[in-house]
PDB file of C-alpha atoms in Angstrom:
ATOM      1  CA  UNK A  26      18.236  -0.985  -6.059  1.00  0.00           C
ATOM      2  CA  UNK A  27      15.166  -1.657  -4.154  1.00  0.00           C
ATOM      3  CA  UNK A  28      11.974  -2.516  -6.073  1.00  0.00           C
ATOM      4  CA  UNK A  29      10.002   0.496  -5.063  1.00  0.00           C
ATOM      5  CA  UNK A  30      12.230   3.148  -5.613  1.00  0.00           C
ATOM      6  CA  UNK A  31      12.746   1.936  -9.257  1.00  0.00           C
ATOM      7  CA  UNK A  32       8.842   1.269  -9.574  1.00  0.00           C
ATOM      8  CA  UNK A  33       8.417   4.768  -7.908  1.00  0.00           C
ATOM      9  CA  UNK A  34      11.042   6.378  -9.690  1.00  0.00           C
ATOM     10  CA  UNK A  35       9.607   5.220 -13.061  1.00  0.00           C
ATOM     11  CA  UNK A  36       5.883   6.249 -12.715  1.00  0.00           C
ATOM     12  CA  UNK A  37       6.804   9.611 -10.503  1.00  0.00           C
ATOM     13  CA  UNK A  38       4.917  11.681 -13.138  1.00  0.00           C
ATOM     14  CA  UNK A  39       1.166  13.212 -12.608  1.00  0.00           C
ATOM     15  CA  UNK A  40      -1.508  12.015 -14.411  1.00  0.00           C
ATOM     16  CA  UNK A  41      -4.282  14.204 -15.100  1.00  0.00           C
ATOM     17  CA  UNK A  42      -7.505  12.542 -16.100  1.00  0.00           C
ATOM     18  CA  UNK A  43     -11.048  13.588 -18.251  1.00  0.00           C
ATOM     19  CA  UNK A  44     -13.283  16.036 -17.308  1.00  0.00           C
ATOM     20  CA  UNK A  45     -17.092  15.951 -17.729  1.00  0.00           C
ATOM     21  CA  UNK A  46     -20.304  14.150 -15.851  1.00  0.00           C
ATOM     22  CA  UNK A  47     -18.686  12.148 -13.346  1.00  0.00           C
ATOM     23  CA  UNK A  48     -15.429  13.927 -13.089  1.00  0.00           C
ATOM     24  CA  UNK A  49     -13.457  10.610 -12.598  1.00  0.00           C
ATOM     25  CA  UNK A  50     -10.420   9.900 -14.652  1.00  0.00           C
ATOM     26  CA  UNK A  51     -10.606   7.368 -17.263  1.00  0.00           C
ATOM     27  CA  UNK A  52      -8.416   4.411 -17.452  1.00  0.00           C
ATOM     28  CA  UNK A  53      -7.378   0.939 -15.548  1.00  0.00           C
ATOM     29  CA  UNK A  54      -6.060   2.386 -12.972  1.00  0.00           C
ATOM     30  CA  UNK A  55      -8.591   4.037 -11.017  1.00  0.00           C
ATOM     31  CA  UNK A  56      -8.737   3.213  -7.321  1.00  0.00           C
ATOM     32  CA  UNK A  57      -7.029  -0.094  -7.843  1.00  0.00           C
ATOM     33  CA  UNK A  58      -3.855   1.992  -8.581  1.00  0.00           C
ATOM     34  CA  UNK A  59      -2.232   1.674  -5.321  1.00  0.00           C
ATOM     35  CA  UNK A  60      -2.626  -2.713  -4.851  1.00  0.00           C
ATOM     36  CA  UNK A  61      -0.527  -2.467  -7.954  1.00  0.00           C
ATOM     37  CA  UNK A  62       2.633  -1.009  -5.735  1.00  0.00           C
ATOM     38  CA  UNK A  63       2.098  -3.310  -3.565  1.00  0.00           C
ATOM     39  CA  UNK A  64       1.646  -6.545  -5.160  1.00  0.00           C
ATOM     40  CA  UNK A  65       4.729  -5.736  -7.006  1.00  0.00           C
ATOM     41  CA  UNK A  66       6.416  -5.858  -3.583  1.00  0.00           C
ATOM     42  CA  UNK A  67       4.571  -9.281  -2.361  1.00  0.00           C
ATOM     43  CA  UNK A  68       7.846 -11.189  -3.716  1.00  0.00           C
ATOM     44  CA  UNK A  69       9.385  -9.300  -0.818  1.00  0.00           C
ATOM     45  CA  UNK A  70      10.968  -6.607  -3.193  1.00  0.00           C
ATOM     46  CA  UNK A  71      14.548  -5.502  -3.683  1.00  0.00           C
ATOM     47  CA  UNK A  72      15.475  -7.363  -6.927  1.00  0.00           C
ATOM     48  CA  UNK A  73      17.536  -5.016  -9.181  1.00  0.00           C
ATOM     49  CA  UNK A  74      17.114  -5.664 -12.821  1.00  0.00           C
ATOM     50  CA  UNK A  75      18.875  -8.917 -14.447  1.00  0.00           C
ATOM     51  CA  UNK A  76      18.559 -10.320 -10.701  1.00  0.00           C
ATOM     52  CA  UNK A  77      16.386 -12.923  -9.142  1.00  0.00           C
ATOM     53  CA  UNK A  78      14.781 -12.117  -6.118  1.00  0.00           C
ATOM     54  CA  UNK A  79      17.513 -14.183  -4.389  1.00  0.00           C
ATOM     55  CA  UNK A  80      20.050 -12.213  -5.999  1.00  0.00           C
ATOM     56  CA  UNK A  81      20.838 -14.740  -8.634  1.00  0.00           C
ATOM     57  CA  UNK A  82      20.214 -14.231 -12.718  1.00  0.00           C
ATOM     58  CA  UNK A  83      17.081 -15.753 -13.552  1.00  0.00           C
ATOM     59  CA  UNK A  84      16.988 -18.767 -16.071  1.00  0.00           C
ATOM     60  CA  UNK A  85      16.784 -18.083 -19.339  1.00  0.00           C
ATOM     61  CA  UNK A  86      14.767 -19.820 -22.168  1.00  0.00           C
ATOM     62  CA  UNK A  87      15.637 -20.134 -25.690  1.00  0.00           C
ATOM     63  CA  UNK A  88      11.350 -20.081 -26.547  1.00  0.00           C
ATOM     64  CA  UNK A  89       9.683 -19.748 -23.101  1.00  0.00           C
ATOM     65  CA  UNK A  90       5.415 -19.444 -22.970  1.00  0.00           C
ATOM     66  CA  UNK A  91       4.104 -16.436 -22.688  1.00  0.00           C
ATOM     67  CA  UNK A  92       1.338 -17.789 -20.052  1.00  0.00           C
ATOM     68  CA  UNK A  93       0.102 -14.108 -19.196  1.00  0.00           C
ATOM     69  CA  UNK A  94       0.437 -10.220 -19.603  1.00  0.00           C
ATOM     70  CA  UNK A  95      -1.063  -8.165 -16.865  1.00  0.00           C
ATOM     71  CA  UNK A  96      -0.555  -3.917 -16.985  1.00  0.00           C
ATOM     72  CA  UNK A  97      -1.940  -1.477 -14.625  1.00  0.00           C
ATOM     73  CA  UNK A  98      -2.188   2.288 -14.737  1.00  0.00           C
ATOM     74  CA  UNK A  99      -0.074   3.868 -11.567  1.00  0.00           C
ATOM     75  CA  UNK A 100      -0.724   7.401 -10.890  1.00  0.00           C
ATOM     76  CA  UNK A 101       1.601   9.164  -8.785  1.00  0.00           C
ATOM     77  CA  UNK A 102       1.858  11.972  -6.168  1.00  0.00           C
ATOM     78  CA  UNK A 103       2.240  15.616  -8.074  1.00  0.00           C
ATOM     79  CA  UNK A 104       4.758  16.433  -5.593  1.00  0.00           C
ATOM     80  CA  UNK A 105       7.230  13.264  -6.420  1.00  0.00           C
ATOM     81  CA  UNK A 106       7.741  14.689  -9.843  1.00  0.00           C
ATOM     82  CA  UNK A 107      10.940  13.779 -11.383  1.00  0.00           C
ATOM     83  CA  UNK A 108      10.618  16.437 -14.101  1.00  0.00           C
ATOM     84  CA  UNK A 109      10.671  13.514 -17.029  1.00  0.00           C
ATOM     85  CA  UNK A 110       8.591  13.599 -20.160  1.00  0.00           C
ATOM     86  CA  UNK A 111       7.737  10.313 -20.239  1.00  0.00           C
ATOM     87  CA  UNK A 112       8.887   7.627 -22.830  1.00  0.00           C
ATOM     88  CA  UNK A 113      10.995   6.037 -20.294  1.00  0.00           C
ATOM     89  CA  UNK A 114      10.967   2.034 -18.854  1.00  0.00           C
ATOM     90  CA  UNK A 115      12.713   0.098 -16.487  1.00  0.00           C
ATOM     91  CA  UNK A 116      13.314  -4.124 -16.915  1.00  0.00           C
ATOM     92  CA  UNK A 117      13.282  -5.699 -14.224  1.00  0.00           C
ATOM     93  CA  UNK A 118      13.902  -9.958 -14.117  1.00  0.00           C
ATOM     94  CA  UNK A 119      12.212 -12.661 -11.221  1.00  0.00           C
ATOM     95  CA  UNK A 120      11.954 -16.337 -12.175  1.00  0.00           C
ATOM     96  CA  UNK A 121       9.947 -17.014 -14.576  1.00  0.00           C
ATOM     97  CA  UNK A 122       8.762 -12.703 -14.968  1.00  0.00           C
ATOM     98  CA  UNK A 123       9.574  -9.903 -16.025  1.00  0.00           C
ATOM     99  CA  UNK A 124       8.336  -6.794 -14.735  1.00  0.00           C
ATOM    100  CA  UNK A 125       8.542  -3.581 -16.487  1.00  0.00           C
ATOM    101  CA  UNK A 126       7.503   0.322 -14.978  1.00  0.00           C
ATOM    102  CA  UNK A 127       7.267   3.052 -17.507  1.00  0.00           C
ATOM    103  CA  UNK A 128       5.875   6.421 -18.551  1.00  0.00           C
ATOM    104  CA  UNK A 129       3.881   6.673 -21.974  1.00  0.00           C
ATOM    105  CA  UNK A 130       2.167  10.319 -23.268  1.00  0.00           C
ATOM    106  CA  UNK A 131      -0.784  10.745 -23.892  1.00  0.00           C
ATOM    107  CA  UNK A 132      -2.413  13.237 -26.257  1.00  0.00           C
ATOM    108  CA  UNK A 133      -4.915  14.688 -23.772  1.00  0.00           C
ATOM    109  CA  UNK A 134      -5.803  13.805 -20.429  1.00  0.00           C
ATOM    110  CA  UNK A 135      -8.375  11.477 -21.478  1.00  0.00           C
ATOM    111  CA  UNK A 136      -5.654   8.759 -22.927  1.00  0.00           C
ATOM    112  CA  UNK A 137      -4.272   5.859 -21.027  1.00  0.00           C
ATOM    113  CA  UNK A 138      -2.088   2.706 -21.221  1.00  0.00           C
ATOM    114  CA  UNK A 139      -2.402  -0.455 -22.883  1.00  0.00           C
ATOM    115  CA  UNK A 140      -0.651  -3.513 -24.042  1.00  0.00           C
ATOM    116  CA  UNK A 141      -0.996  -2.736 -28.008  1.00  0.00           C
ATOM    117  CA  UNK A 142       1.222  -6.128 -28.718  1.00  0.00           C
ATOM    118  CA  UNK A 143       3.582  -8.743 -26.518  1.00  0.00           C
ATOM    119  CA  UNK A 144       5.033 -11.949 -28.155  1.00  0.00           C
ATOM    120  CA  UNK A 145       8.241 -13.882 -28.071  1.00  0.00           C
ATOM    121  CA  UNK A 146       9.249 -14.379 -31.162  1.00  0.00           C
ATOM    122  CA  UNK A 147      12.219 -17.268 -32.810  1.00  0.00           C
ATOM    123  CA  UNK A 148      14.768 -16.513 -31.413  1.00  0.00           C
ATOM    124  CA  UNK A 149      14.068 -16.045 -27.586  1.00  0.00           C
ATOM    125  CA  UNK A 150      13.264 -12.707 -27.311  1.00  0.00           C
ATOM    126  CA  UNK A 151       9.949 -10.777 -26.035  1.00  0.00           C
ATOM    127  CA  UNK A 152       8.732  -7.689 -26.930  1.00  0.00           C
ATOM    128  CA  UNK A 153       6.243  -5.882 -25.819  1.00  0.00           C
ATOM    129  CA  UNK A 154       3.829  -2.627 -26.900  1.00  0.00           C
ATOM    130  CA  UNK A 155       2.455  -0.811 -24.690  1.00  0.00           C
ATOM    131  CA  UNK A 156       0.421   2.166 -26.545  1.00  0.00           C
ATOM    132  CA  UNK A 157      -1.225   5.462 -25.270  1.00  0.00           C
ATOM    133  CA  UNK A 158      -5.190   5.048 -26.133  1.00  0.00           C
ATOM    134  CA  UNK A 159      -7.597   7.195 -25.856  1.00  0.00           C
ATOM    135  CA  UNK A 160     -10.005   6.426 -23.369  1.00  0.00           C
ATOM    136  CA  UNK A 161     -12.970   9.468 -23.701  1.00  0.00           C
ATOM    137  CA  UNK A 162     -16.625   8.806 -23.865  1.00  0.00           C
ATOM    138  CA  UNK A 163     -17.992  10.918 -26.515  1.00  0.00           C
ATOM    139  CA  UNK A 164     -19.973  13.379 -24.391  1.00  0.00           C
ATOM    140  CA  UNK A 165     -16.520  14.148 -22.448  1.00  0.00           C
ATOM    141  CA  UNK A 166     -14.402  17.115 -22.546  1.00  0.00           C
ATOM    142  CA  UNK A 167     -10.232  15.868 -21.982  1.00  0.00           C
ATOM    143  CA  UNK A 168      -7.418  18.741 -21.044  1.00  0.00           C
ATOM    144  CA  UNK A 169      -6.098  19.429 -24.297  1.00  0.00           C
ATOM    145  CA  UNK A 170      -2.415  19.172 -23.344  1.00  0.00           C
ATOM    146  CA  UNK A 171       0.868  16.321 -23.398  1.00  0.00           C
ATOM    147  CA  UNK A 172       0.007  14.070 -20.601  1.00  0.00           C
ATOM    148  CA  UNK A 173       2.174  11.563 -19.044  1.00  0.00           C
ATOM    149  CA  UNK A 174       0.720   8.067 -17.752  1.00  0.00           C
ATOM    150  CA  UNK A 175       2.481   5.733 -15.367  1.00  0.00           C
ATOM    151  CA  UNK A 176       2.669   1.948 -16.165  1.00  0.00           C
ATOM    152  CA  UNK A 177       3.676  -1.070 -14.274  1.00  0.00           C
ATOM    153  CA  UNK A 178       3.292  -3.848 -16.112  1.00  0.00           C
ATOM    154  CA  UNK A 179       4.207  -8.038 -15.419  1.00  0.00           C
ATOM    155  CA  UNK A 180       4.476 -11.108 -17.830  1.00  0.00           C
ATOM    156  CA  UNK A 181       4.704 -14.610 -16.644  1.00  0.00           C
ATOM    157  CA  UNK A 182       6.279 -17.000 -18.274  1.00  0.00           C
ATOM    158  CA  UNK A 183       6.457 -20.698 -18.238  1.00  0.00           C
ATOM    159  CA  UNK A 184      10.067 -22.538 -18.667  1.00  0.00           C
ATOM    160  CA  UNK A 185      12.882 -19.366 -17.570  1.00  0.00           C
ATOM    161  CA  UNK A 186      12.732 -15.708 -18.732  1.00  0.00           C
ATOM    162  CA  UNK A 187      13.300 -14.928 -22.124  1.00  0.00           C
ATOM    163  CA  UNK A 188      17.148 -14.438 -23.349  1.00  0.00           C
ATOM    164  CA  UNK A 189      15.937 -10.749 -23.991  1.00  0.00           C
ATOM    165  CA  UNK A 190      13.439  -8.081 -23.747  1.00  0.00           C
ATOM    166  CA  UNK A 191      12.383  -4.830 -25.535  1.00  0.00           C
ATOM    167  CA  UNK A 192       9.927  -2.302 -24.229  1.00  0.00           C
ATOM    168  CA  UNK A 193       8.252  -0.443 -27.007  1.00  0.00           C
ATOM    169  CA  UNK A 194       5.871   2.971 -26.805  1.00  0.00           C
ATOM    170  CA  UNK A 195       3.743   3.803 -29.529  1.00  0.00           C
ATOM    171  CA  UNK A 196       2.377   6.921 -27.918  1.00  0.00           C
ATOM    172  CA  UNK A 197       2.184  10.970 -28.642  1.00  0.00           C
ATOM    173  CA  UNK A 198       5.915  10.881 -29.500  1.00  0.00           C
ATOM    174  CA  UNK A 199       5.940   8.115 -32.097  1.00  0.00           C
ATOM    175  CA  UNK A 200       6.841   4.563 -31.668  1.00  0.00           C
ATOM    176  CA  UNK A 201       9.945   3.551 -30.358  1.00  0.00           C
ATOM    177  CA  UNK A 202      11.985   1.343 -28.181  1.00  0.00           C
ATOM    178  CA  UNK A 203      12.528   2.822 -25.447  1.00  0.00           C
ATOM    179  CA  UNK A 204      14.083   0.210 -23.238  1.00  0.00           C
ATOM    180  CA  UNK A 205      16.425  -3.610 -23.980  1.00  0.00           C
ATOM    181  CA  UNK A 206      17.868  -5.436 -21.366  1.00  0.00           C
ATOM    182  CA  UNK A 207      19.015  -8.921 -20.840  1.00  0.00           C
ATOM    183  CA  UNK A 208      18.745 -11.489 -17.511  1.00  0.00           C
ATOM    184  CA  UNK A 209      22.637 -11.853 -17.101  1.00  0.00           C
ATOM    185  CA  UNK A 210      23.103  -7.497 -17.675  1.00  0.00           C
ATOM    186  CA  UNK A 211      23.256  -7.298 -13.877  1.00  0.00           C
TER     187      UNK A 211
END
C-alpha cells in the first residue's frame, strides 16, 4: 500500500478547532500540518507496514534506544471523510522507525494530540500513548461536541526496530490499545 493513502486514509477525519479572540484552532498542527504529509513521504514513500522502504523487514532489536519521538497534528479535507469515529492507528516499519497515523477524540473542539507516554520496555517492545488534551485558553469558548483529531506520529530508534509495537489512546472513549503489529507481520 502506498504511504499516503494509508497516512491519508488514517487521518481522513475533520477537525474542528476553538472558537474565541483569534478564531484559530488550537493545537501542533496549525499551518505546519501539511510539511508533515510530506516529510513522511521524503523516504520516497510506498512502504507497507512490517516492510522496509526497500521492501525488506526491518531489523529488529531485542532493547533498541529510543533516540526520539516526534507527533504532529494532521487535519484533513471535510470532504475525504471516511465516516470513522476515531480510535483507529496504522504501524508502519522503516529502518530504524516506526511511523504510526491515527485518529484520537477529543472532548470538544478545543482538545488535541499528544504523546502522554512512549518507552520500550524488557523485553523489546515499545509502546506508545498518545492522549487527547485539552488545549483551551481560559477566556475561549470550544464546540461542545465528540471531535476527532488526526495524528501522524514517528520514533527513531538506534540499533533495529523494536520486536513489537502497541499504539495506545487515552482519549474521550477511554484508554485502550487500539493498534499491535510486529516488523516480520508483512
Amino acid at each position: 500500500m502506498n504511504r499516503r493513502s494509508l497516512l491519508a486514509a488514517a487521518a481522513a477525519l475533520s477537525v474542528a478547532g476553538c472558537v474565541g479572540a483569534g478564531g484559530s484552532p488550537g493545537g501542533a498542527g496549525g499551518a505546519d500540518a501539511e510539511s508533515g504529509a510530506d516529510a513522511a513521504d521524503a523516504d520516497g514513500g510506498n512502504t507497507t507496514a512490517g516492510e522496509g522502504t526497500d521492501g525488506s523487514v526491518p531489523e529488529t532489536a531485542a532493547d533498541p534506544d529510543l533516540l526520539s519521538t516526534d507527533l504532529v497534528e494532521v487535519e484533513s479535507d471535510p470532504s475525504e471523510d471516511t465516516g470513522s469515529a476515531g480510535g483507529e492507528a496504522a504501524i508502519g516499519f522503516a529502518p530504524d522507525e516506526v511511523a504510526v497515523a491515527g485518529t484520537v477524540v477529543g472532548e470538544t473542539g478545543c482538545h488535541g494530540a499528544e504523546i502522554a507516554d512512549a518507552a520500550v520496555d524488557d523485553d523489546g517492545a515499545f509502546r506508545v500513548v498518545v492522549a487527547a488534551v485539552d488545549r483551551s485558553a481560559p477566556d475561549r469558548l470550544c464546540t461542545q461536541s465528540l471531535t476527532a483529531v488526526g495524528y501522524e506520529l514517528e520514533a527513531r530508534f538506534d540499533g533495529g526496530v523494536p520486536e513489537t509495537v502497541a499504539v495506545v489512546h487515552d482519549d474521550a472513549g477511554g484508554r485502550e490499545t487500539v493498534a499491535t503489529d510486529r516488523p516480520d507481520d508483512a
